[in-house]
Every structure is written in C-alpha cells, then in structure tokens.
Amino acid sequence: MGDTKDVFRNVSQKPGLQIWTINNMEMVPVPPQAHGNFFEGDCYIVLNISKGQGQNSDIHYWIGNSSSQDEQGAAAIYVTQLDEHLGGSPVQHREVQRYESARFKSYFKNGLYKKGGVASGFNHVEPNSYNVLRLLHVKGKKHQVEVSWNSFNNGDIFLLDMGKAIVQWNGPKSNRGEKLKAVLLAQDIRDRERGGRAQIGVVEGGDEAGSPELMKIMTSVLGQRKGGLKSAIPDDQPDHAQKSFVRLYGYIKTKNYPPSTSLEVMNEGGETAMFKHLFKSWKDKGQTQGLGTTHTVGKIKVEQVKFDVMQLHARPDLAAQQRMVDDASGEVKIWRIEDLELAEVDPSTYGQFYGGDCYLVLYTYMRANKPQYILYMWQGRHATKDEITASAYQAVNIDNKYNGAPVQVRVTMGKEPRHFLAIFKGKLIIFEGGTGRAGVTKPEPGPRLFQVKGTNEFNTKATEVQAKASSLNSNDVFLLKTERACYLWYGKGCNGDEREMGKAVADVLSRQDKRVAMEGQEPAEFWVALGGKTPYANDKLQTQEPQHSPRLFECSNQTGRFMITEVDDFTQCDLDETDVMLLDTWEEIFLWIGNLAYEYETKEAWNSAREYLRTHPAGRDPDTPICFVKQGREPLTFTGWFNAWDPQMWSQGGSTYEQMKNKFSDETSVSQIALDLSITNLNKGPSEGGYRAPGGEYLSDADFESVLGTTRADFQRLPKWRQNDMKKKAGLF
C-alpha cells in the first residue's frame, strides 16, 4: 500500500461524489463517466460530501461478490485512513453487492451496473468507445447483465446495449412508470458513456411485430426465442447463489448475522438523520431540549424566532419547516357531522371546537392566480366511531366536488397543525367534551379551566383542561371561567406576547369582567374555584424543538406484495407517479398519491402510515397528522422539503414515456447501426477474441467462463490491465 499522504493528496472536500477502486492494493480514482459501474470482482470506496449543516460526509466501501480477501482488507484500511484524513466526521458504511443501502443507491439515480461495466472498463477518458455488448435488466434500481433470452421475463424491461445502438424491450406487463425509468436510463447511457452518439429504439413486448427491424437485431444477437417468457421475479426474493460468495466481516460473522447485514460506523457528533430518527428527543451538542421536557428550577425559556409570513413564497423551505402554506388569510368554511351528514357551522362560532364532535374545515387560498384547497378533518376525542367514519366519508364527497383538488389532512384533537391554528387568528378554543350542536343539553355550569399556548395569531390555541390546581403550569397563561368572573392567570415563565394572546382568547370565551391573577398573588376565590391549592408544574421549560430531517419512502405493490422502501437523498424526481410516497417530516406525515397509483396502494399506504407511527422505535405520537397530497397539487408545506421543486413538472403531463419515446430516432436507422455491430461481433473468431491455455490449447466458451469466472464477451470489454490481472490469477501465464 502506498504512502497515505500521496493517496489522499487529491481528495476533494467540496460537495460531490468521488469513487476509487482497489487495484494492486492501491486506491485508483474512477473517472466520473464510470460512476455507477461496479465490477463484481473488485472493491470500491465511495465518498459523498453533501451540502448542509452538521454531518454531511459519507464513506462507503463496496464489496463485489468475487473480490479477493486482500482487496476487501485493503478497502477497509483505506476507509479508516480516509475517515481520519477528513477529521473523523464522515459516517462509514459497508456495502455488499446486491444488498446496497438506500443511501448508496441514491447516488446513482439510474442504477448500478454490477456485471460487465462499459466498453473500456474504468478508462473512460474516451466517451465514444462502442465495443459494447450487454443486456441490462431494469428493475427498481438494480441492473443485471446476462446476454440471453433466458434473462427476459414478461413483467420487466431490458436494455440491449450494442454501443452505437440501444434497444429497449418492454415486458408486456410492465407499466408506464417503469418504461419511463428505462428510457431515462437508456438516455443516460447514451449521453454519459457515448457522448450522445448512440441511437435508441424501443420494442413493446407482446407487440414485437410492430418493430420488425429491431426484432431482427435482437434475434441476431440473442438467437431465436424459444418458448414463453418467464414471470417477473419479485424484488424482495433473495439470490442465495450470490449470497454464498459474500465474505463475512469480523463482527457480523461472530454474531451470526446474515452476510448482507448493513454496517455503519459513526463518531459522536456525526450521527446520521436515520440514526437520530430512532430517538424521540435527540439532542445535539449545544442544542436545547425539546418541548414538554421539564428541567431544574432556574432554567429559562428559549424565545422562539418570530415568523415573517412574507417570506413564505420566497422561501419554500421555510414554509415547510414552519408548516405554513400561506399567511392563513384565505376563505374558511366549516361543517359539523350531525346524524352522519354535513351541517354548516355558524360563522360566528368559527374557532370553537367540541370534543364530542367531528368537523370538516375547508380552507381556500390563491396560488399563482389559481385556487388551492386544504380539507382538514378534525376528530373530537369523544366523538363516536360512526361520526369519525362519517367525517372521512363526507371528506371524500367534498374532495370529489372539487375534482380531487383538496389536500386532505386528518387532525386529531389536541394535535392541530400550525396552519390550522393560524386560520382562527389566535382565537381557537377546544372544549374537552360536549357538542356545538343546537338544542343539545349543555353541561351543568361550573368552573372551567383553559390552558393558552402561543405568542401570536399564527400559533395560539386555548385547550380545556381539568379545573384543578394540578393542571396549572408556570410556563403558560390559563383562563379560569367561573359564574362570577373570568381570571387571567399568568405563570412566572410566560412573556408579554403570551399574555396578550391570553387576553384575546378571554374576550372570545367570556363577556364577564377579566381579572388578572399573577402567579403567587392569586386571590382566595381563585383557589376555591379550583378545589383548593395543590402542587403543579413550576419548572421552567426550554422550548426549542428537536430537529429531525425528513425521510421519504416509496409504497408499492409492483412486485406482487406491498412493500415500503426508503429513498435516500431524495429529490422531486424520486416521486414515482405509479406509486404512493410517504414523506415523514416528524411533525406531519404526507402521503403523496401518484396519478397512476393503484387504489390498493393508497389504502395500504394509509394503513402503513399509521403502523409506521405506532411501531416507530422513538415512541412516535400515533396521532401525528397524516396529510393526503395528490400529484400536481402539492402545497408549500410539502414542496418546501424538496430542493429546487419544479411546479411545471406535471402541469402538462411532464416528460411522459410516450413523449420520451417519440424523441428517439426512427427504427430503421437504429437497426442498421445495430445490425452492422452485431454482425461484426458474431463474426469474431478465436484469433480476435479467444485465449489459449498453457500448452496452446484453445479454450471453449464454457471452459473460458469456468477458468476466468466471466463470459468471453464480458472479458473483452475489460481494460487491458484488468484482463492481464485476471489471466495471472487463473494461471494462464
């Protein structure tokens, strides 16, 4: 192994992706044109540095199935040294072929090429090298190579890459989303590996007669197809033959874990977002505690930064973080569920919600001169199951009335999102029980206590609590409503803004005289109304919320059974219109419904979202709001989590498969180039492509693969140094 200083001299610490392979026990840079091409006989080191605050570096070492023990050991040593060179901040990941992590695969949006690579191996200084013959199996983000009709099935898509021409064959049961992904992959190969000088043709499986010229080419390369096609293999079916080649890492072997077990190594202060998600109140060094945690007496409350609504549209990321689509100045209409039907609520009582009721709140606002809608389904804690079911049913009816435009948000009593609070301008009051329906007997009059939380009209609500002294908290404002008066109780930890909001709510709650009761200076009748003075929470809180990065998941049953797969380092392009996507922002769960998603997927995604919250290791709140968002109608609170969101991507159907397909050259020109190349490849004799074993005996194709561990075609595509290295290891010279 070379001098460490020399090895890491050219390592860049700027944002971006850098890859090295292990050659003769040395780290050798892989040029950008070859990023995503991985040979199963090698090991690789991948460094990704991303923009952002805090931890932003990841080092992966990728272990090919056929790599040597020495190469694996060298890769592990170099990873440790690289980590030290970068100050110990990166997170280290062990990646095993076919079991790569979501983060690793996210670096290569068009997938991983693990077997065969490209024409000139790793020497991609010449992007126009056309000595290529490979078959790529496009399924999810995996691309396998085996040039044979036996590789095909009726549910997937295959790319026959012949250098100057690429033929895409679509399985009869593949969908438009999968076809679009394959087209984008073919285009990427053309542009990145061939300098834009290759042509692409498409064959629709099941309708091969519609592309006779291209089928001639496929037949000339693959031979005549015999028999029917196999059924698609589910993504989750393991390849046990491949697993047998995997070398075991120390710790994993000791613990008897599966060979494909993922491994991450991180230093204190460099924890990943996924790791932090395992903890409900993760605290970084220097960060204050989250809401609801009491501390020793003497701690002060951290003031929240005031929110400027004028920045929302200029800063989508701020809109997402603040969970605000606008300044809440739009139109509001509210219905209550009565006898399982919708009953309009008197606007004079807007903002008053009763725990025994369910409400639908339709909020309308303008964006780019077009109306946008949010439909909140507020479900009281004491509402009946029938009423809760009816609220969901009636929400669908309203959604249909507006042609599916509304974003639907389920709101559980006490878990109201910030925008919901803002709609009522600081005058939202939530009664513990009862109903707002006319003619219903009201409870016996008596003292009622309300806790007021908030500093402005965007974040304030008053919630009824038990009228007992133990319900008080020194950090907040409380309203005590009795037959004679309404008391404003100011805890020692509250500030002037909170007191002002308390006064505003008190004016809505009661027309009686308002009396101020400062903590420690309460009149006797105040304690009498609460049943006597008893201990209550008086430790002062710190109110900065814990930071959790968003996570995106793909919900799909394309493989035959419903699966949820995380999408790491996500972008807008990762939103698959054939699926349902789950975006977890910690405070809210978004279910993004693609236009081509199946109804079954939507239903299962809803159930899975609730199960995801229920089983989360951090003990997540099962009542976290769940928002339904439809493709093309995404609010700022959703789009703000994506960097450089393009609102036009789906406005006119986006780059559909049909549009992409029509961009390609006509079938005749593609087939002529491919035919010339295939004839050349098929006519190669032993003197051009064969090798002789010691003693002069010529190796047949079967013997060649047995001795060298790869096909003759794959071997010919390797760089010269790699061919010689493999021949040495096989004892051919």
PDB file of N, CA, C and O in Angstrom, residues 14-16 48-57 569 643:
ATOM      1  N   LYS A  14     -14.867  19.295  -1.380  1.00  0.00           N
ATOM      2  CA  LYS A  14     -16.009  20.045  -1.882  1.00  0.00           C
ATOM      3  C   LYS A  14     -17.192  19.100  -2.059  1.00  0.00           C
ATOM      4  O   LYS A  14     -17.015  17.901  -2.247  1.00  0.00           O
ATOM      5  N   PRO A  15     -18.436  19.620  -2.004  1.00  0.00           N
ATOM      6  CA  PRO A  15     -19.611  18.760  -2.200  1.00  0.00           C
ATOM      7  C   PRO A  15     -19.547  18.018  -3.526  1.00  0.00           C
ATOM      8  O   PRO A  15     -19.179  18.585  -4.560  1.00  0.00           O
ATOM      9  N   GLY A  16     -19.874  16.746  -3.497  1.00  0.00           N
ATOM     10  CA  GLY A  16     -19.850  15.940  -4.711  1.00  0.00           C
ATOM     11  C   GLY A  16     -19.502  14.497  -4.404  1.00  0.00           C
ATOM     12  O   GLY A  16     -19.321  14.097  -3.245  1.00  0.00           O
ATOM     13  N   ASN A  48     -19.070  10.604  -0.489  1.00  0.00           N
ATOM     14  CA  ASN A  48     -20.077  11.588  -0.877  1.00  0.00           C
ATOM     15  C   ASN A  48     -20.101  12.713   0.140  1.00  0.00           C
ATOM     16  O   ASN A  48     -20.295  12.477   1.333  1.00  0.00           O
ATOM     17  N   ILE A  49     -19.881  13.927  -0.325  1.00  0.00           N
ATOM     18  CA  ILE A  49     -19.950  15.109   0.530  1.00  0.00           C
ATOM     19  C   ILE A  49     -21.122  15.940   0.045  1.00  0.00           C
ATOM     20  O   ILE A  49     -21.179  16.345  -1.111  1.00  0.00           O
ATOM     21  N   SER A  50     -22.078  16.155   0.928  1.00  0.00           N
ATOM     22  CA  SER A  50     -23.290  16.879   0.550  1.00  0.00           C
ATOM     23  C   SER A  50     -23.356  18.199   1.288  1.00  0.00           C
ATOM     24  O   SER A  50     -22.744  18.387   2.339  1.00  0.00           O
ATOM     25  N   LYS A  51     -24.126  19.128   0.719  1.00  0.00           N
ATOM     26  CA  LYS A  51     -24.301  20.431   1.336  1.00  0.00           C
ATOM     27  C   LYS A  51     -25.235  20.320   2.525  1.00  0.00           C
ATOM     28  O   LYS A  51     -26.059  19.428   2.615  1.00  0.00           O
ATOM     29  N   GLY A  52     -25.110  21.238   3.431  1.00  0.00           N
ATOM     30  CA  GLY A  52     -25.988  21.254   4.593  1.00  0.00           C
ATOM     31  C   GLY A  52     -25.222  21.510   5.864  1.00  0.00           C
ATOM     32  O   GLY A  52     -23.996  21.604   5.871  1.00  0.00           O
ATOM     33  N   GLN A  53     -25.955  21.624   6.966  1.00  0.00           N
ATOM     34  CA  GLN A  53     -25.329  21.885   8.246  1.00  0.00           C
ATOM     35  C   GLN A  53     -25.035  20.574   8.955  1.00  0.00           C
ATOM     36  O   GLN A  53     -25.682  19.574   8.761  1.00  0.00           O
ATOM     37  N   GLY A  54     -24.020  20.601   9.816  1.00  0.00           N
ATOM     38  CA  GLY A  54     -23.695  19.409  10.582  1.00  0.00           C
ATOM     39  C   GLY A  54     -23.057  18.337   9.722  1.00  0.00           C
ATOM     40  O   GLY A  54     -22.340  18.603   8.767  1.00  0.00           O
ATOM     41  N   GLN A  55     -23.366  17.072  10.047  1.00  0.00           N
ATOM     42  CA  GLN A  55     -22.782  15.921   9.359  1.00  0.00           C
ATOM     43  C   GLN A  55     -23.215  15.886   7.892  1.00  0.00           C
ATOM     44  O   GLN A  55     -24.394  15.909   7.586  1.00  0.00           O
ATOM     45  N   ASN A  56     -22.231  15.864   7.015  1.00  0.00           N
ATOM     46  CA  ASN A  56     -22.571  15.868   5.592  1.00  0.00           C
ATOM     47  C   ASN A  56     -21.615  15.037   4.752  1.00  0.00           C
ATOM     48  O   ASN A  56     -21.501  15.247   3.550  1.00  0.00           O
ATOM     49  N   SER A  57     -20.908  14.093   5.360  1.00  0.00           N
ATOM     50  CA  SER A  57     -19.976  13.251   4.620  1.00  0.00           C
ATOM     51  C   SER A  57     -20.250  11.784   4.910  1.00  0.00           C
ATOM     52  O   SER A  57     -20.467  11.400   6.055  1.00  0.00           O
ATOM     53  N   ASP A 569     -31.508  10.618   0.204  1.00  0.00           N
ATOM     54  CA  ASP A 569     -31.042  11.777  -0.555  1.00  0.00           C
ATOM     55  C   ASP A 569     -32.038  12.107  -1.664  1.00  0.00           C
ATOM     56  O   ASP A 569     -31.692  12.249  -2.832  1.00  0.00           O
ATOM     57  N   ASN A 643     -35.476  20.178  -2.648  1.00  0.00           N
ATOM     58  CA  ASN A 643     -34.623  21.223  -3.202  1.00  0.00           C
ATOM     59  C   ASN A 643     -34.998  21.486  -4.667  1.00  0.00           C
ATOM     60  O   ASN A 643     -35.144  20.555  -5.452  1.00  0.00           O
TER      61      ASN A 643
END
